Short mmCIF file of C-alpha atoms in Angstrom, two decimals:
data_model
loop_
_atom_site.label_atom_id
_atom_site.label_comp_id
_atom_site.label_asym_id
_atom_site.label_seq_id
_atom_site.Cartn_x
_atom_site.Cartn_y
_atom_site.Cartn_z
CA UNK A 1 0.00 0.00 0.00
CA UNK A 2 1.48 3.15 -1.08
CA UNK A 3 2.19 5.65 1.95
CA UNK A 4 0.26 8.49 1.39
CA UNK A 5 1.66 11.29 4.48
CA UNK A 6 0.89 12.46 8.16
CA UNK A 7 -2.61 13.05 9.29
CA UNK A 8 -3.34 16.61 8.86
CA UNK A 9 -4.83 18.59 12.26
CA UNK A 10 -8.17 19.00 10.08
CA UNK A 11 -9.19 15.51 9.26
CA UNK A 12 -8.62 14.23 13.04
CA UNK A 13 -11.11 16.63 13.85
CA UNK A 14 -13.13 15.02 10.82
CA UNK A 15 -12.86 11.46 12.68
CA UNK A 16 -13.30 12.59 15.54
CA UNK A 17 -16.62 14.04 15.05
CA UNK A 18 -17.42 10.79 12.38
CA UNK A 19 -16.94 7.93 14.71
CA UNK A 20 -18.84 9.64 18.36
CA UNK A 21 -20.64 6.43 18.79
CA UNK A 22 -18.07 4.36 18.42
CA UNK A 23 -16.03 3.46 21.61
CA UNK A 24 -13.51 5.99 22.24
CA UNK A 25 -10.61 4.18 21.06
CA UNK A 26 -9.37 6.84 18.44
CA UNK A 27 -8.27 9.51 20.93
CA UNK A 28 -6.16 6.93 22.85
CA UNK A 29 -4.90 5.75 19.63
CA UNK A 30 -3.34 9.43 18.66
CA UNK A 31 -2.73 10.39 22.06
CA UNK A 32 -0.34 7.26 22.22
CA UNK A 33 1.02 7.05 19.00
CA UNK A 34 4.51 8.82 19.65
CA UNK A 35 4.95 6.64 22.43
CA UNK A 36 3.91 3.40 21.18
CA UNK A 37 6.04 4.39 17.51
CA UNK A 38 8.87 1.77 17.78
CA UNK A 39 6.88 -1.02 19.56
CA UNK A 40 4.27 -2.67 17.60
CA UNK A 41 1.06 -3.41 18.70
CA UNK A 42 -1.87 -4.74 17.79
CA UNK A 43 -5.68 -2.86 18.83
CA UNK A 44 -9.14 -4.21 18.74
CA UNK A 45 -11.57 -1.99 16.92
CA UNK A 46 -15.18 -2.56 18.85
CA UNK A 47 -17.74 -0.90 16.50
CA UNK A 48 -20.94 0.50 17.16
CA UNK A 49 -24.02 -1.55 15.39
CA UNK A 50 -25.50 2.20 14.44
CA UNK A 51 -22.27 2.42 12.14
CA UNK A 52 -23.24 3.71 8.24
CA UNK A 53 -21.31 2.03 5.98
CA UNK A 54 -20.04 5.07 4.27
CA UNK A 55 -18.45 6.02 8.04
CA UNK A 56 -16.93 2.34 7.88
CA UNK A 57 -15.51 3.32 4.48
CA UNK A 58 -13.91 6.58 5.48
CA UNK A 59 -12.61 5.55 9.07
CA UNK A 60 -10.77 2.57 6.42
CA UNK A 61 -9.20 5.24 4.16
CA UNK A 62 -7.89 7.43 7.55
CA UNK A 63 -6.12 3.55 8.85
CA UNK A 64 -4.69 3.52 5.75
CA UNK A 65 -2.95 6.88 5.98
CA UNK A 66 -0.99 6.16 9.07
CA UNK A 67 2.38 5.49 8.88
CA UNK A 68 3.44 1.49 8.45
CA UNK A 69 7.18 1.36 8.46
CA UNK A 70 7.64 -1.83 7.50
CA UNK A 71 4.28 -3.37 8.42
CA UNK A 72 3.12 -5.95 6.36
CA UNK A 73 -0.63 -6.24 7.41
CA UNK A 74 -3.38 -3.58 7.24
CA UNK A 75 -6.54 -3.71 8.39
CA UNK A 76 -8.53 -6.46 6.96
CA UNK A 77 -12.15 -6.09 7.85
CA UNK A 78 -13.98 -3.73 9.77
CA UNK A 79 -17.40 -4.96 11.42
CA UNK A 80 -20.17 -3.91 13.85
CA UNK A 81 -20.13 -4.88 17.54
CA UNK A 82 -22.24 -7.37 17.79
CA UNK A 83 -20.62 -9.17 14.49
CA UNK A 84 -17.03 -8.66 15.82
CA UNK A 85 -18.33 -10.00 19.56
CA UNK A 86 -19.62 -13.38 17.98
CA UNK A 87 -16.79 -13.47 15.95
CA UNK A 88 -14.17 -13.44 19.30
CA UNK A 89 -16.17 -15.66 21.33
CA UNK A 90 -15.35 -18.63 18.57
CA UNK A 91 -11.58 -18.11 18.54
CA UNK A 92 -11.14 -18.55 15.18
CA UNK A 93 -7.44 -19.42 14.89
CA UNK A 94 -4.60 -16.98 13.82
CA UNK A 95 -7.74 -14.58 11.58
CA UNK A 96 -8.50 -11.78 13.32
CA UNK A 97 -10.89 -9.50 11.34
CA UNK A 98 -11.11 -6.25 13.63
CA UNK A 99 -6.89 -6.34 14.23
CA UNK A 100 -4.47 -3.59 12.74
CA UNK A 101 -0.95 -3.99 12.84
CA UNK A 102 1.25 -1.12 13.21
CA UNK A 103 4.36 -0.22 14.97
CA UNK A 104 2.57 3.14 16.19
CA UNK A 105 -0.33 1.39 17.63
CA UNK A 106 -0.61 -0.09 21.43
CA UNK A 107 -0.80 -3.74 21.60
CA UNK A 108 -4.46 -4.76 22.58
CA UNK A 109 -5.09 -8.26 20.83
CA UNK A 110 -7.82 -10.68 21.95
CA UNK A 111 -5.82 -12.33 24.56
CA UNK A 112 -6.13 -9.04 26.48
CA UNK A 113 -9.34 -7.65 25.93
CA UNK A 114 -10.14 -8.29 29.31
CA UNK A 115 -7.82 -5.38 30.05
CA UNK A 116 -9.87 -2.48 27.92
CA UNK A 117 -9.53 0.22 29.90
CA UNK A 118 -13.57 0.92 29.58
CA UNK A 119 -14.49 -2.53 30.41
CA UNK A 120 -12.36 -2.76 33.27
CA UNK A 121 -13.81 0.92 34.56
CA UNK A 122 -17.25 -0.25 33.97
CA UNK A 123 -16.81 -3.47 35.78
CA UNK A 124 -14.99 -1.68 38.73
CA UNK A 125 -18.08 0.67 38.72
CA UNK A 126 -20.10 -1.93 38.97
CA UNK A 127 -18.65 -3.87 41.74
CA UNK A 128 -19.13 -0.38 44.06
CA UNK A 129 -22.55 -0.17 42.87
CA UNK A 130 -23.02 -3.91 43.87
CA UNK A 131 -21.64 -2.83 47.16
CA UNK A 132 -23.23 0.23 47.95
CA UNK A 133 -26.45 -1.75 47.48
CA UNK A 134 -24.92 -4.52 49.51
CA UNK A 135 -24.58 -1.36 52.28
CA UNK A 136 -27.66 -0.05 51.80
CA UNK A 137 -29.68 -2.99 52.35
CA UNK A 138 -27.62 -3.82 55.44
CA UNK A 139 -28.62 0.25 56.29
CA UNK A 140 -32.39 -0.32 55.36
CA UNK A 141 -32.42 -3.26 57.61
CA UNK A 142 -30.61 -2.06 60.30
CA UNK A 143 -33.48 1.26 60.55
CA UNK A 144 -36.05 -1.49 59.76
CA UNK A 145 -35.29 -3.37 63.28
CA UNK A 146 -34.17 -0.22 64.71
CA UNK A 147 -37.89 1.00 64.03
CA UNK A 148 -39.40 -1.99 65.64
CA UNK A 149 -37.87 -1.40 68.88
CA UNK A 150 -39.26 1.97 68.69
CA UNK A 151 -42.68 1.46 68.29
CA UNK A 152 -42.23 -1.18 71.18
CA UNK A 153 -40.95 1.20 73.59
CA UNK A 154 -43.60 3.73 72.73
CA UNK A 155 -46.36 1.03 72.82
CA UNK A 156 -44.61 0.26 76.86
CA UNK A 157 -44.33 4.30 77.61
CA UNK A 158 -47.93 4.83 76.30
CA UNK A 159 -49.16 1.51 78.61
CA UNK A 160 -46.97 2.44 81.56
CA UNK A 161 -48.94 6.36 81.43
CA UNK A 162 -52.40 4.75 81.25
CA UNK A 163 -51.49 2.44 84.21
CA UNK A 164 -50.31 5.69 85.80
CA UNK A 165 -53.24 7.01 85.43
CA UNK A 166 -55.71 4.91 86.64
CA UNK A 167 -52.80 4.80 90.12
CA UNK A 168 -53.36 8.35 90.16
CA UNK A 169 -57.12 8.30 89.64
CA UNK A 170 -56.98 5.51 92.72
CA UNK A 171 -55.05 7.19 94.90
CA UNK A 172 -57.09 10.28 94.54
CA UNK A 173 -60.55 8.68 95.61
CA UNK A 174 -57.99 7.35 98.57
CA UNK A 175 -57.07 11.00 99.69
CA UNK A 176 -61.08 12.33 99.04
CA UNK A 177 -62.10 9.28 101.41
CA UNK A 178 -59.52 10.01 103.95
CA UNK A 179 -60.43 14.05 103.97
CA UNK A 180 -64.28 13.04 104.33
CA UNK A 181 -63.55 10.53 107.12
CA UNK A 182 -61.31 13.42 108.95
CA UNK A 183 -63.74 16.01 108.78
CA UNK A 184 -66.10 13.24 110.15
CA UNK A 185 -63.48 12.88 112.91
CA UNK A 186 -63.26 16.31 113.97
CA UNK A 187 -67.72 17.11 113.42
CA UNK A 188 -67.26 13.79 116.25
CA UNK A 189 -64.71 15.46 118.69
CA UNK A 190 -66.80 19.25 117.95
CA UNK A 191 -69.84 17.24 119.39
CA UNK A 192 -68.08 15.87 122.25
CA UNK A 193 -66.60 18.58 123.72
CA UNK A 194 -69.65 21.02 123.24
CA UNK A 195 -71.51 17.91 125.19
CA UNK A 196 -68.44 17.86 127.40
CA UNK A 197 -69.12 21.53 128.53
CA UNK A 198 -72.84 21.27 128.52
CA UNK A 199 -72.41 18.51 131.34
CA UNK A 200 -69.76 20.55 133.17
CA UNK A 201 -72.03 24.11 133.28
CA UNK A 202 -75.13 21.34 134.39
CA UNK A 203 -72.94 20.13 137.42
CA UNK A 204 -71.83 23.11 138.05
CA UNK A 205 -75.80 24.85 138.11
CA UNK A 206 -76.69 21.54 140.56
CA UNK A 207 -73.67 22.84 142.91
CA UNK A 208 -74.46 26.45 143.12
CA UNK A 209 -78.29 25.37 144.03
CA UNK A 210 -77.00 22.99 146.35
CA UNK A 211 -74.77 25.96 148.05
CA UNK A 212 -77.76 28.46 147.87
CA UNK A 213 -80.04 26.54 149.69
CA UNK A 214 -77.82 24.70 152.44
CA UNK A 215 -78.76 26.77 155.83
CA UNK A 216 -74.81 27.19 156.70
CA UNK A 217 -73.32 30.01 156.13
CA UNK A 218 -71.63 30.77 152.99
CA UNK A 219 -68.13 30.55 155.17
CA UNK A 220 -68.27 27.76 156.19
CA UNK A 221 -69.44 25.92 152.78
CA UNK A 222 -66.07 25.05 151.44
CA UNK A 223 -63.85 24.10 154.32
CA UNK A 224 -67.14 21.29 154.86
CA UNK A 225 -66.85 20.44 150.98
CA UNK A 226 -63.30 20.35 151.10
CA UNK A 227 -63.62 18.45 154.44
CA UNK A 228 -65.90 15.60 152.77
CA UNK A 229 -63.86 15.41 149.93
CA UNK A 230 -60.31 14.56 152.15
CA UNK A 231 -63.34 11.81 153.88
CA UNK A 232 -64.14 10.46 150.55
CA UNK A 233 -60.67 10.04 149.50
CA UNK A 234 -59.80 8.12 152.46
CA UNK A 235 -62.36 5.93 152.66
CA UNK A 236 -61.91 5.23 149.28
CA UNK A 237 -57.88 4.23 149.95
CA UNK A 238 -59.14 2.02 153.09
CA UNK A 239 -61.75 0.33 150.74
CA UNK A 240 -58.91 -0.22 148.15
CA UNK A 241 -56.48 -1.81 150.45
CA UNK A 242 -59.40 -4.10 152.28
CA UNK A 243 -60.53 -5.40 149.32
CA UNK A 244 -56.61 -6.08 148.15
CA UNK A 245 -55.99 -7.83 151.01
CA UNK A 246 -59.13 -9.80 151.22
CA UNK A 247 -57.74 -11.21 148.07
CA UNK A 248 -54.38 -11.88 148.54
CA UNK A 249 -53.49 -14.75 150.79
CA UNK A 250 -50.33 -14.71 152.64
CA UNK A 251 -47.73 -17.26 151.35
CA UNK A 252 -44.67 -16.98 150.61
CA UNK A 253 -43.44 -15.98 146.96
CA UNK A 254 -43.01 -18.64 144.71
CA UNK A 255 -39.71 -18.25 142.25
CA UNK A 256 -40.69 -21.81 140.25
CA UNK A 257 -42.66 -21.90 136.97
CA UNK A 258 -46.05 -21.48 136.61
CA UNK A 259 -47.16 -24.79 136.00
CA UNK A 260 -47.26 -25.70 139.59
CA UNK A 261 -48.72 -22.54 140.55
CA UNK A 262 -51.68 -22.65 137.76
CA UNK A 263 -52.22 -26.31 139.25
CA UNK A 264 -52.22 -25.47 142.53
CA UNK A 265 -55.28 -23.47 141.86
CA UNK A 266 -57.47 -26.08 141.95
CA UNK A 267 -56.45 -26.86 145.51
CA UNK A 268 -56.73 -23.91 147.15
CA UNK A 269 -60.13 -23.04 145.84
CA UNK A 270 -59.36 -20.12 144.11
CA UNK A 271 -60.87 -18.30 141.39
CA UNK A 272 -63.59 -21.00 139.60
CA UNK A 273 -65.28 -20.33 136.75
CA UNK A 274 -68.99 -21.09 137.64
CA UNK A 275 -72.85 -20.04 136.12
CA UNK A 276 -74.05 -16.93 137.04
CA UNK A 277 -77.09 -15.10 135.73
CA UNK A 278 -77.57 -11.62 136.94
CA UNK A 279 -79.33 -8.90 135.68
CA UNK A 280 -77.27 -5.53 135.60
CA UNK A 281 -79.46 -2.90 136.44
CA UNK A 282 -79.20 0.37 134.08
CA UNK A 283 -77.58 3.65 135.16
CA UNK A 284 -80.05 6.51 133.91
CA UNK A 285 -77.35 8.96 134.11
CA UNK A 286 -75.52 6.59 131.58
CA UNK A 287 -75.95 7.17 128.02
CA UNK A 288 -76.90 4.26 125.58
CA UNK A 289 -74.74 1.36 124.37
CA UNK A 290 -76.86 2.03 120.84
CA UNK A 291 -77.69 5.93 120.91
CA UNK A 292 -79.32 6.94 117.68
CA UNK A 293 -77.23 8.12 114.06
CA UNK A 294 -77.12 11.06 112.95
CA UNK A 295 -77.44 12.13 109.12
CA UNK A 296 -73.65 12.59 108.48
CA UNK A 297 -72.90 9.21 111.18
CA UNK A 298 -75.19 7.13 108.50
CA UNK A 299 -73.64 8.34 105.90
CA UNK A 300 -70.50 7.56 107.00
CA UNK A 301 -71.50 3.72 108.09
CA UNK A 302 -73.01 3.67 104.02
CA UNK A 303 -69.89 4.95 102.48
CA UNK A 304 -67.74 2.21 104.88
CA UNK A 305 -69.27 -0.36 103.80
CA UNK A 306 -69.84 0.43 100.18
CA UNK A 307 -67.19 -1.44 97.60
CA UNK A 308 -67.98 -0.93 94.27
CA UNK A 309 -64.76 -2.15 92.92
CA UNK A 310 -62.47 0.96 92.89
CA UNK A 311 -62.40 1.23 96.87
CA UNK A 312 -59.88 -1.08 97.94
CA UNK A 313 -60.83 -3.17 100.97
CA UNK A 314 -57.57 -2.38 102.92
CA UNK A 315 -58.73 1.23 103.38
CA UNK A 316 -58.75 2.70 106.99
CA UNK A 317 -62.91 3.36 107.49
CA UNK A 318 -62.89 3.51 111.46
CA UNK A 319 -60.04 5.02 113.85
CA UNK A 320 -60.62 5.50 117.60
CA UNK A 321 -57.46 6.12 119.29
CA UNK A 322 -54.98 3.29 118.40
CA UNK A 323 -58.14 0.73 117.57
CA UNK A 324 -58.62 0.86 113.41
CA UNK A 325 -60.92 -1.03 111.35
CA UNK A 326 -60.51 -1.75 107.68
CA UNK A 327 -63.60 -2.06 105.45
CA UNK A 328 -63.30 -5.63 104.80
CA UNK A 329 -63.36 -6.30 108.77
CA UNK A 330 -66.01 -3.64 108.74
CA UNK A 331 -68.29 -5.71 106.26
CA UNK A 332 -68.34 -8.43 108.36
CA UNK A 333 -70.99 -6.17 110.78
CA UNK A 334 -73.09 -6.99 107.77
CA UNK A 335 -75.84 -10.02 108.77
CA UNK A 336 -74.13 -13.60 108.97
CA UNK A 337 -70.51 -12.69 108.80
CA UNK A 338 -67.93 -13.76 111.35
CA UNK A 339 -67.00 -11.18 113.20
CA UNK A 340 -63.93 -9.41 113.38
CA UNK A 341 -61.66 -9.57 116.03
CA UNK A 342 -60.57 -5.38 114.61
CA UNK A 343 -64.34 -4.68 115.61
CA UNK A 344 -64.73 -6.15 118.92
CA UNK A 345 -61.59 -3.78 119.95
CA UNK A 346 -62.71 -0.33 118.61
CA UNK A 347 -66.06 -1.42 120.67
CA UNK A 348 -63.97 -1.97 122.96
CA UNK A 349 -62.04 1.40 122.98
CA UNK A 350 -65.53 3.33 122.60
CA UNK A 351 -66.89 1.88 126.13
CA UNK A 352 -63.37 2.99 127.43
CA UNK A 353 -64.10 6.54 126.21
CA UNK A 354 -67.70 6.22 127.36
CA UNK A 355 -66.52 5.46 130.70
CA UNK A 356 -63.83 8.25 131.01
CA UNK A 357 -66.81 10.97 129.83
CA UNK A 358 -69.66 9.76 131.73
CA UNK A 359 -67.91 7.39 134.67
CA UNK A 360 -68.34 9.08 138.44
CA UNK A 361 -65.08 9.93 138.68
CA UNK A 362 -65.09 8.85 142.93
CA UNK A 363 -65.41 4.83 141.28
CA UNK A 364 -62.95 2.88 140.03
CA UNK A 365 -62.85 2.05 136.31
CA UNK A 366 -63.72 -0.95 134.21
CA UNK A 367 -60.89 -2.53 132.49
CA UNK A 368 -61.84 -3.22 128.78
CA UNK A 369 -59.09 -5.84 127.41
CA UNK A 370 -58.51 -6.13 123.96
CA UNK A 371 -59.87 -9.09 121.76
CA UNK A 372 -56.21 -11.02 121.83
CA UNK A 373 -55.44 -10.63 125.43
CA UNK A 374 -56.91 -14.30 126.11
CA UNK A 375 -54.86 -15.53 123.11
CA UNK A 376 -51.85 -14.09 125.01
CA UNK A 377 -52.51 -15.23 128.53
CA UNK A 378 -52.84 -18.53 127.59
CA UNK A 379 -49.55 -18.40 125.31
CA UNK A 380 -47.78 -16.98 128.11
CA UNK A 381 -49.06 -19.66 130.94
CA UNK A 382 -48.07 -22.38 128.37
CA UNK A 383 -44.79 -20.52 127.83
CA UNK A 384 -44.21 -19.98 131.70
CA UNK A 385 -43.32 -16.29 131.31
CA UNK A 386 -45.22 -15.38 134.74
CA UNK A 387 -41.98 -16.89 136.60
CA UNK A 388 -39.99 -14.38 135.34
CA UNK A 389 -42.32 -11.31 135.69
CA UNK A 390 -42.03 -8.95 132.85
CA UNK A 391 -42.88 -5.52 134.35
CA UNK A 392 -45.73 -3.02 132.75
CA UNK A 393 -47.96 -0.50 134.26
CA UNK A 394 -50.58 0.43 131.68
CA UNK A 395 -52.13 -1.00 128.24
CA UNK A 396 -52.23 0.28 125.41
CA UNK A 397 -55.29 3.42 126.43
CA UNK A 398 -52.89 4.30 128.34
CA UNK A 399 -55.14 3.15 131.52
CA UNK A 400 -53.56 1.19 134.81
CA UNK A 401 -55.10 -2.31 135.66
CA UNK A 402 -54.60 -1.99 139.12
CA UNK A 403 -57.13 0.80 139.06
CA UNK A 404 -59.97 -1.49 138.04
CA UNK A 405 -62.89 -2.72 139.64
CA UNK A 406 -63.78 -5.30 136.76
CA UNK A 407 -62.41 -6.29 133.74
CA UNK A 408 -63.80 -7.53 130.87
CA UNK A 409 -61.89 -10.23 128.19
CA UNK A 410 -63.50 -10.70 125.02
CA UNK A 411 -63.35 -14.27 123.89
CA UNK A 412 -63.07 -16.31 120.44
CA UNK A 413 -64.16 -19.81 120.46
CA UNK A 414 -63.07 -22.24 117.67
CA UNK A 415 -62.66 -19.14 115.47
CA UNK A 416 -66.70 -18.76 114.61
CA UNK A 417 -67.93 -17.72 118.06
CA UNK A 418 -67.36 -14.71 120.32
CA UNK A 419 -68.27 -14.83 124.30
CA UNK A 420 -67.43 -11.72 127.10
CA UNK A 421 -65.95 -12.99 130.49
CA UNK A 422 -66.47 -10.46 133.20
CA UNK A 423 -64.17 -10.65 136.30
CA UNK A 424 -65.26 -9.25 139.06
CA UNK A 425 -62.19 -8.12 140.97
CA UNK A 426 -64.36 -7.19 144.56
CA UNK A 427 -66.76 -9.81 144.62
CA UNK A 428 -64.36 -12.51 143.39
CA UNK A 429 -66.40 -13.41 141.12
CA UNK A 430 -66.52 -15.12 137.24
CA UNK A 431 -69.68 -13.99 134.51
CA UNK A 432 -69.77 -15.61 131.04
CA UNK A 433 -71.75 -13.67 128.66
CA UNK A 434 -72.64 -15.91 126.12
CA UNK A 435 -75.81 -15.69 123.73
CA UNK A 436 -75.01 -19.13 122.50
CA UNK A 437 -75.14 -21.30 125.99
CA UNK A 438 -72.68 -24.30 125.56
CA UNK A 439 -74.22 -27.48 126.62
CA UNK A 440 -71.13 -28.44 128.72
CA UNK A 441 -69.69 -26.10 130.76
CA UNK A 442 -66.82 -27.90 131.02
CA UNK A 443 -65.65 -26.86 127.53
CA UNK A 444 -64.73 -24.04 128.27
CA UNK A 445 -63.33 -24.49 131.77
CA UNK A 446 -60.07 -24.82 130.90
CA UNK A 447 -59.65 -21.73 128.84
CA UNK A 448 -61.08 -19.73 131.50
CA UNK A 449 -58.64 -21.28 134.18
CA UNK A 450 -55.75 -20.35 132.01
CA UNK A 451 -57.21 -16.77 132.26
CA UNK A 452 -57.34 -16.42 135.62
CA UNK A 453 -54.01 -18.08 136.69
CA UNK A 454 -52.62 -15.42 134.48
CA UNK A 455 -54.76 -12.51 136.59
CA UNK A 456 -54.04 -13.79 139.56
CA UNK A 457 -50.70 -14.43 139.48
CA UNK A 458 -50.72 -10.78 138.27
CA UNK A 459 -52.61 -8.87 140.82
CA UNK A 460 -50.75 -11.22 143.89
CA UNK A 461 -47.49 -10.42 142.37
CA UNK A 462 -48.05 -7.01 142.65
CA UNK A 463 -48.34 -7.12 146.40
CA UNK A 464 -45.79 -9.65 146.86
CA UNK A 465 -43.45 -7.73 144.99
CA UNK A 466 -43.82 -4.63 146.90
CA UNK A 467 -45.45 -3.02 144.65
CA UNK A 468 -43.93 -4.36 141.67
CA UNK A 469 -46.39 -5.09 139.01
CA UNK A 470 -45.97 -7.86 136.47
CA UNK A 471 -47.21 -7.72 132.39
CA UNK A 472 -49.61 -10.22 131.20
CA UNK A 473 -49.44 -8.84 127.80
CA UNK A 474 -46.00 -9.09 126.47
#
């Protein structure tokens, strides 16, 4: 092939702008010529299948222009992609159609295609791409479970503030009950002590009239009152020690257990625990056990023993000095339920105050024991704590034993049935209250031995002692 001269400036602009589809080999081809000059190469034209034939024709006559130098092959063929791929993939021996040798040309034959500079960048671009997918789904997961969790932990918080809610709403209807049933307290204690004066400015009318119309002289009035009073209070310390020692036998102190003293009771004739039916004649001066409600009193016993559900049954209804009842034991006032042993000791506690408002005060009180004080004695006789003698003074009102005329023990039987023992202190006497008369008295013998050991050996060990007094509670 006859050299024909240098590519002019002008007609690689012409190829350029003929062959855009085409894969941009040409550029690299010129821009490496100079450099590839005395090395020669083979390259791999990969057409474009939009390629005019009249392009193919003049991008042949350009090839043909470069400079050979001694090259003995030209280009042979020139084909679209799609021919030149199919062609490739059958490895047709030592033909290669789309090959141009030159000595100016770089060296890309079919045994390295797979180093094409634009194949290699696209499958390097598409291995990130495969990767940043690979990341993204990893990243789309990750806010997938990550927004699971937080719908949980809303669905808790919005569960935990409901049940916060309904706390609050409870406690609430706690506080309103508690304000009602302190403002029912203090109408109570308003009553008393307006009744409380009204009986103090009566007594004190009766004593004026009484000083009006006495014929002594006005003088001589209060050194006689205070005269009969000094009388009163000594006969009433003579009494006291007469009927102490009428009870106490003289022997000497016994520093054993109890168990021989408790049987030793028997032989001696002591304290026995017999029938007696007497009729207690009623003080009119005395108010009633069962005085009449008032409007705000029955509204209180409604509300205590209302339980609709919200109220709990633990709640505090009744409180008289350290005595509290809660509304379950108060329900059980209701017809057939057991009783309560939490009722039988506020009853007990409101006789006690009863007693301190409307008791002559020149008499001796009545002890009112609480509903486990039998449970106790007996625990403590079977225990023998009464050798040792555990001192104590008062119980829990705050009131002195020793001061007592009578005392009264409530009772539980077999944990269904309640009965009062009164213990008269003077008349050395035993009463059993009971509205259910056992058959055999003898049933119940033993318990109430076991009580009066214990009171005995409590009121004798006082005087023994010199004055030492001994607990039968702790």
């Amino acid at each position: 092939m006859e050299h024909v001269g240098p590519i002019q400036e002008g007609e690689k602009k012409l190829l350029r702008q003929q062959i855009l589809r085409f894969l941009s080999w040409t550029e690299e081809m010129f821009n490496l010529r100079e450099k590839y000059l005395m090395e020669p190469k083979e390259l791999v034209l990969y057409l474009h299948p939009t390629v005019k034939e009249k392009q193919l024709r003049q991008v042949k006559r350009l090839l043909k222009r470069l400079p050979k130098d001694g090259a003995e092959n030209s280009v042979k063929e020139i084909v679209p992609c799609h021919v030149s791929t199919n062609v490739d993939e059958k490895t047709l021996g030592d033909e290669h159609l789309l090959l141009v040798s030159s000595e100016g040309l770089p060296n890309l034959a079919s045994g390295v295609r797979d180093e094409h500079l634009h194949h290699n960048d696209m499958t390097e671009l598409l291995s990130k791409a495969l990767e940043q997918i690979s990341d993204l789904q990893r990243i789309v997961g990750e806010q997938a479970a990550w927004r699971v969790e937080v719908e949980k932990e809303l669905t808790r918080r919005e569960l935990h503030e409901t049940q916060m809610s309904f706390v609050i709403e409870d406690l609430r209807q706690k506080i309103a009950t508690q304000d009602t049933i302190i403002e029912t307290l203090r109408e109570q204690l308003a009553k008393k002590e307006n009744s409380t004066q009204n009986e103090f400015n009566k007594r004190s009318l009766q004593d004026s009239i009484y000083v009006s119309e006495s014929p002594v002289k006005r003088s001589a009035v209060h050194p006689l009152i205070s005269d009969s009073k000094e009388m009163n209070k000594l006969g009433s310390t003579v009494a006291k020690r007469v009927a102490i020692n009428s009870r106490v036998k003289s022997r000497p102190h016994k520093t054993e257990c109890y168990k021989s003293y408790a049987e030793d009771l028997l032989t001696h004739q002591r304290m026995k625990p017999r029938k007696v039916i007497s009729t207690l004649a009623r003080d009119p001066t005395r108010p009633s056990l069962f005085p009449s409600l008032t409007a705000s009193q029955k509204a209180a016993v409604d509300d205590a023993q209302c339980c609709d559900g919200i109220r709990s049954m633990s709640d505090i209804v009744v409180c008289i000095d350290e005595a509290f009842v809660y509304r379950a034991a108060f329900k059980t006032l209701e017809p057939g339920g057991l009783l309560d042993d939490m009722v039988i000791d506020a009853y007990m506690r409101i006789l006690d105050n009863q007693q301190r408002e409307w008791g002559p005060p020149h008499q001796k009180r009545t002890y009112y024991g609480s509903s486990h004080l039998h449970q106790f004695m007996r625990k403590c006789v079977m225990e023998r704590k009464f050798s040792y003698g555990v001192p104590v003074h008062t119980n829990s009102a705050g009131f002195d034993i020793y001061a007592s005329d009578r005392v009264f023990i409530p009772v539980n039987r077999s944990g269904v049935h309640w009965y009062l023992v009164e213990v008269d202190l003077l008349r050395r006497k035993v009463t059993i209250l009971d509205s259910m008369r056992p058959r055999r008295t003898e049933k119940i013998a033993l318990e109430i031995r076991t009580l009066l050991a214990g009171l005995e050996y409590v009121f004798e060990g006082k005087q023994l002692e010199g004055g030492h007094s001994y607990n039968f509670r702790d």
